[in-house]
Amino acid sequence: MAATIIDGKALAAKVRAEVADEVAELGHVGLATVLVGDDPASHVYINSKQKMATAAGIEAHDHRLPGDMSQDDLLAFIAELNADDSIDGLLVQLPLPDHIEEHTIIEAIDPAKDIDGIHPYNAGRLMMGRPTLVPATPRGIMRMLEEYEIELQGANAVVIGRSNIVGKPVALLLLQKDATVTICHSKTQDLAALAAQADILVAAIGRAKFVTGAMVKPGACVIDVGINRLPDGTLAGDVDYAAAREVAGWITPVPGGVGPMTIAMLLENCLKAANESAA
Ligand code: NAD
């Protein structure tokens, strides 16, 4: 039997509507996005974050800065936004140009405004099991698992990918829900065999159709984080969707799965930051 499709698009619309209601109740929520340089994909991401934030009633400030600006100038700009009481959430789009040190910039963001959840303070809180602002993609994944009532306690969860923004935080969140978590990466041996034991399989690799149908345990829940552009211009996930959906119990499509949830949870993080600052 084919898998149940986890409809991230519909769930994201529901989350965004909830956020919009709460923003209206709170009166004012401010977001600042900062994009340095000309990376085309980054401009597309920022466009949709801006659009969704505005639609939710968030006052969204869109800062697009020249790719040759100095690191010191960027740090000074971030300091201004940190000090601005009308800004609740501050997001610096990655990647940054090569001459700017990513870690230095991330650490300069006020942790209370860090709606990407990547400042070491927020990452550390997550590691300690006391999460504050948590990266949006992992939160979106957990929200989908909750909505579809996927059993996590005692489940075997395998996460492929160990990035700071997806792989590691989602592994920690699954661990907090009492799953037994294995993190796989580019040096993992027998990855296919490990994946085939997973009740929950999260693919966050960035390689189209990396996860084959044979790597999916019958009845498993497959979460596909990957967004890969194929030579014909279409998008593909990290999972061979057509093959995996015949084996899995649940599966997220690409597009329409994790992607829309990421932006919805980012808005929820912005609201959370605003609520904390109002408290
Ligand atoms: P990343 O490049 O930072 O990390 C990729 C990870 O995959 C690494 O940890 C690496 O060890 C692992 N990997 C690479 N090759 C591998 C191999 N052959 N075998 C096993 N593991 C391997 O990527 P990221 O930022 O975590 O993003 C991963 C994918 O998810 C990308 O396609 C990205 O575009 C997508 N993404 C989607 C969303 C969304 O909202 N849907 C959000 C963030 C990232």
Coordinates of C-alpha atoms and ligand atoms in Angstrom, one line a residue:
M1 CA 0.0 0.0 0.0
A2 CA 1.3 3.5 -0.9
A3 CA 2.4 5.7 2.0
T4 CA 0.3 8.5 3.5
I5 CA 1.5 11.8 2.1
I6 CA 2.4 14.3 4.8
D7 CA 1.0 17.5 3.5
G8 CA 3.5 20.2 4.6
K9 CA 1.8 22.8 2.5
A10 CA -1.6 22.5 4.2
L11 CA -0.1 22.3 7.7
A12 CA 2.1 25.3 7.0
A13 CA -0.9 27.3 6.0
K14 CA -2.6 26.4 9.2
V15 CA 0.5 27.4 11.3
R16 CA 0.8 30.7 9.4
A17 CA -2.9 31.4 10.1
E18 CA -2.3 30.7 13.8
V19 CA 0.7 33.0 13.8
A20 CA -1.3 35.8 12.0
D21 CA -4.0 35.6 14.7
E22 CA -1.5 35.9 17.5
V23 CA 0.5 38.7 15.8
A24 CA -2.8 40.6 15.5
E25 CA -3.5 40.0 19.2
L26 CA 0.0 41.1 20.2
G27 CA -0.2 44.3 18.1
H28 CA 3.3 44.5 16.7
V29 CA 6.0 42.0 15.7
G30 CA 9.1 43.2 13.9
L31 CA 11.4 41.1 11.7
A32 CA 14.6 42.2 10.0
T33 CA 16.2 40.1 7.3
V34 CA 19.8 40.7 6.2
L35 CA 21.1 39.5 2.9
V36 CA 24.7 40.2 1.8
G37 CA 25.6 39.8 -1.8
D38 CA 24.0 38.4 -5.0
D39 CA 23.5 34.7 -4.4
P40 CA 20.3 34.1 -6.5
A41 CA 18.9 31.2 -4.3
S42 CA 19.3 33.5 -1.2
H43 CA 17.3 36.2 -2.9
V44 CA 14.5 33.7 -3.7
Y45 CA 14.5 32.5 0.0
I46 CA 14.4 36.0 1.4
N47 CA 11.6 37.0 -1.1
S48 CA 9.4 34.2 0.2
K49 CA 10.3 34.8 3.9
Q50 CA 9.5 38.5 3.4
K51 CA 6.2 37.8 1.6
M52 CA 5.0 35.2 4.2
A53 CA 6.0 37.4 7.1
T54 CA 4.1 40.4 5.7
A55 CA 1.1 38.2 5.0
A56 CA 1.1 37.1 8.7
G57 CA 1.0 40.8 9.7
I58 CA 4.6 40.9 10.8
E59 CA 6.4 44.2 10.0
A60 CA 9.2 42.9 7.9
H61 CA 12.3 45.0 7.1
D62 CA 14.3 43.8 4.1
H63 CA 18.0 44.7 4.1
R64 CA 19.9 43.7 1.0
L65 CA 23.6 44.8 1.3
P66 CA 26.5 44.8 -1.2
G67 CA 28.6 41.7 -1.4
D68 CA 31.8 43.6 -1.0
M69 CA 30.9 45.2 2.3
S70 CA 33.4 44.7 5.1
Q71 CA 32.8 42.3 8.0
D72 CA 33.1 45.3 10.4
D73 CA 30.4 47.2 8.6
L74 CA 28.1 44.1 8.8
L75 CA 28.9 43.7 12.5
A76 CA 28.0 47.4 13.1
F77 CA 24.7 47.0 11.2
I78 CA 23.8 43.9 13.2
A79 CA 24.6 45.8 16.4
E80 CA 22.1 48.5 15.3
L81 CA 19.4 45.9 14.7
N82 CA 20.1 44.3 18.1
A83 CA 19.6 47.6 19.8
D84 CA 16.4 48.4 17.9
D85 CA 13.4 47.6 20.1
S86 CA 11.0 47.5 17.2
I87 CA 12.9 44.4 15.8
D88 CA 11.9 41.1 17.6
G89 CA 13.5 38.7 15.1
L90 CA 16.7 39.1 13.2
L91 CA 17.8 36.8 10.4
V92 CA 21.1 36.9 8.5
Q93 CA 20.7 34.8 5.3
L94 CA 23.5 32.2 4.8
P95 CA 25.8 31.6 3.1
L96 CA 27.8 34.9 3.5
P97 CA 30.5 36.0 1.1
D98 CA 33.9 34.3 1.6
H99 CA 35.6 37.3 3.2
I100 CA 33.1 37.3 6.1
E101 CA 33.4 34.8 8.9
E102 CA 30.1 33.1 9.4
H103 CA 30.6 32.2 13.0
T104 CA 31.6 35.8 13.9
I105 CA 28.4 37.1 12.4
I106 CA 26.2 34.4 14.0
E107 CA 27.7 35.1 17.4
A108 CA 27.0 38.8 17.0
I109 CA 23.3 38.3 16.7
D110 CA 21.4 38.9 20.0
P111 CA 20.4 35.3 21.0
A112 CA 16.9 36.6 22.0
K113 CA 16.4 37.7 18.4
D114 CA 18.1 34.8 16.7
I115 CA 15.0 33.2 15.0
D116 CA 17.2 30.8 13.0
G117 CA 18.2 29.3 16.4
I118 CA 21.9 29.1 15.4
H119 CA 23.6 31.3 18.0
P120 CA 25.7 29.1 20.3
Y121 CA 23.5 30.1 23.2
N122 CA 20.4 28.7 21.5
A123 CA 22.2 25.7 20.1
G124 CA 23.6 25.0 23.6
R125 CA 20.1 25.3 25.2
L126 CA 18.8 22.8 22.7
M127 CA 21.7 20.4 23.5
M128 CA 20.9 20.7 27.3
G129 CA 17.3 19.7 26.7
R130 CA 16.1 23.3 27.5
P131 CA 15.3 24.6 24.0
T132 CA 14.7 28.3 23.4
L133 CA 14.8 29.4 19.8
V134 CA 15.2 26.3 17.7
P135 CA 16.1 26.2 14.0
A136 CA 13.0 26.3 11.8
T137 CA 13.4 23.3 9.6
P138 CA 13.9 20.8 12.5
R139 CA 10.9 22.4 14.3
G140 CA 8.8 22.0 11.1
I141 CA 9.8 18.3 11.0
M142 CA 8.7 17.8 14.6
R143 CA 5.5 19.6 14.0
M144 CA 4.7 17.3 11.0
L145 CA 5.5 14.2 13.1
E146 CA 3.2 15.5 15.9
E147 CA 0.4 16.3 13.5
Y148 CA 0.4 12.9 11.9
E149 CA 0.8 11.2 15.3
I150 CA 3.9 9.3 14.4
E151 CA 5.1 7.3 17.5
L152 CA 8.5 8.5 18.5
Q153 CA 9.1 7.0 21.9
G154 CA 11.5 4.1 21.5
A155 CA 11.4 4.4 17.7
N156 CA 14.6 4.0 15.7
A157 CA 15.3 7.3 14.1
V158 CA 18.1 7.7 11.5
V159 CA 19.1 11.2 10.4
I160 CA 21.3 11.4 7.3
G161 CA 23.2 14.7 7.4
R162 CA 24.9 16.4 10.4
S163 CA 24.6 20.1 9.6
N164 CA 24.1 22.7 12.4
I165 CA 20.9 23.9 10.8
V166 CA 19.1 20.6 10.1
G167 CA 20.8 17.3 10.9
K168 CA 22.2 17.9 14.4
P169 CA 19.2 19.8 15.8
V170 CA 16.6 17.4 14.4
A171 CA 18.6 14.5 16.0
L172 CA 18.5 16.3 19.4
L173 CA 14.8 17.0 19.1
L174 CA 14.1 13.4 18.3
L175 CA 16.2 12.3 21.2
Q176 CA 14.2 14.6 23.5
K177 CA 11.1 12.7 22.3
D178 CA 12.7 9.4 23.4
A179 CA 13.6 8.1 20.0
T180 CA 16.8 6.1 19.6
V181 CA 18.8 8.3 17.2
T182 CA 21.6 7.5 14.8
I183 CA 23.2 10.3 12.8
C184 CA 24.7 9.3 9.5
H185 CA 27.0 11.4 7.3
S186 CA 29.4 11.2 4.4
K187 CA 31.8 8.9 6.2
T188 CA 29.2 6.5 7.6
Q189 CA 29.8 2.8 6.8
D190 CA 26.8 0.6 5.7
L191 CA 24.5 3.6 5.6
A192 CA 22.0 1.7 3.5
A193 CA 21.7 -1.0 6.2
L194 CA 21.3 1.6 9.0
A195 CA 18.7 3.5 7.0
A196 CA 16.7 0.3 6.4
Q197 CA 16.3 -0.2 10.2
A198 CA 14.8 3.3 10.7
D199 CA 11.2 3.7 11.8
I200 CA 11.8 7.5 11.2
L201 CA 14.2 8.3 8.4
V202 CA 15.2 12.0 7.9
A203 CA 17.2 12.8 4.8
A204 CA 19.1 16.1 4.9
I205 CA 22.0 15.6 2.5
G206 CA 21.6 17.7 -0.6
R207 CA 21.9 14.9 -3.1
A208 CA 18.9 14.1 -5.4
K209 CA 17.3 10.7 -4.9
F210 CA 20.1 9.5 -2.6
V211 CA 17.7 7.4 -0.5
T212 CA 16.4 4.5 -2.6
G213 CA 13.3 2.5 -2.0
A214 CA 15.5 -0.4 -0.8
M215 CA 16.8 1.9 2.0
V216 CA 13.4 2.4 3.5
K217 CA 11.9 0.0 6.1
P218 CA 8.4 -1.0 5.2
G219 CA 6.0 1.3 7.1
A220 CA 8.6 3.8 8.0
C221 CA 8.1 7.6 8.2
V222 CA 10.3 9.3 5.6
I223 CA 11.1 13.0 6.0
D224 CA 12.8 14.4 2.9
V225 CA 14.5 17.7 3.7
G226 CA 16.6 18.0 0.5
I227 CA 15.9 20.5 -2.2
N228 CA 17.9 19.7 -5.4
R229 CA 17.5 21.3 -8.8
L230 CA 17.6 18.7 -11.5
P231 CA 19.2 19.4 -15.0
D232 CA 15.7 19.7 -16.4
G233 CA 14.9 22.5 -14.0
T234 CA 12.5 20.5 -11.7
L235 CA 13.0 20.0 -8.0
A236 CA 13.8 16.7 -6.4
G237 CA 14.3 15.7 -2.8
D238 CA 17.0 13.6 -1.3
V239 CA 14.7 10.6 -1.5
D240 CA 13.6 8.7 -4.6
Y241 CA 10.0 9.6 -3.9
A242 CA 8.3 7.3 -6.4
A243 CA 10.1 4.2 -5.1
A244 CA 10.0 5.2 -1.4
R245 CA 6.3 5.9 -1.2
E246 CA 5.6 2.3 -2.2
V247 CA 7.4 1.1 0.9
A248 CA 7.0 3.8 3.5
G249 CA 4.1 4.3 5.9
W250 CA 4.3 8.1 5.6
I251 CA 6.4 10.4 3.4
T252 CA 6.9 14.1 2.8
P253 CA 6.8 15.3 -0.9
V254 CA 9.3 17.7 -2.5
P255 CA 8.1 20.4 -3.0
G256 CA 5.2 20.7 -0.6
G257 CA 6.7 19.0 2.5
V258 CA 9.4 20.3 4.7
G259 CA 10.0 23.5 2.7
P260 CA 6.7 25.3 3.5
M261 CA 7.0 24.2 7.1
T262 CA 10.4 25.8 7.4
I263 CA 9.0 29.3 6.7
A264 CA 5.9 28.8 8.8
M265 CA 8.1 27.8 11.8
L266 CA 10.4 30.8 11.2
L267 CA 7.4 33.1 11.6
E268 CA 6.4 31.2 14.7
N269 CA 10.0 31.7 16.1
C270 CA 9.6 35.4 15.4
L271 CA 6.3 35.5 17.3
K272 CA 8.0 33.6 20.1
A273 CA 10.8 36.1 20.3
A274 CA 8.3 38.9 20.3
N275 CA 6.3 37.3 23.1
E276 CA 9.5 36.8 25.2
S277 CA 10.5 40.4 24.8
A278 CA 7.0 41.6 25.7
A279 CA 7.0 39.4 28.9
Ligands
NAD1 P1 24.9 20.6 4.4 O1 25.5 20.6 3.1 O2 25.3 21.6 5.4 O3 25.0 19.1 5.0 C1 24.8 18.0 4.2 C2 25.1 16.8 5.1 O4 24.9 15.7 4.3 C3 26.5 16.8 5.7 O5 26.4 16.6 7.1 C4 27.2 15.6 5.1 O6 27.9 14.8 6.0 C5 26.0 14.7 4.6 N1 26.4 14.0 3.4 C6 26.9 14.6 2.2 N2 27.1 13.6 1.4 C7 26.8 12.4 2.0 C8 26.8 11.1 1.6 N3 27.3 10.7 0.4 N4 26.4 10.1 2.4 C9 25.9 10.5 3.6 N5 25.8 11.8 4.1 C10 26.3 12.7 3.2 O7 23.3 20.7 4.1 P2 22.0 21.2 4.9 O8 22.1 22.6 5.1 O9 21.7 20.3 6.1 O10 20.9 20.9 3.8 C11 20.7 19.6 3.3 C12 19.7 19.6 2.2 O11 18.5 20.1 2.7 C13 20.0 20.5 1.0 O12 19.4 20.0 -0.1 C14 19.3 21.8 1.4 O13 19.0 22.6 0.2 C15 18.1 21.3 2.0 N6 17.4 22.2 3.0 C16 16.1 22.3 2.9 C17 15.4 23.1 3.8 C18 14.0 23.1 3.7 O14 13.4 24.0 4.2 N7 13.3 22.2 3.1 C19 16.1 23.7 4.8 C20 17.5 23.6 4.9 C21 18.1 22.8 4.0

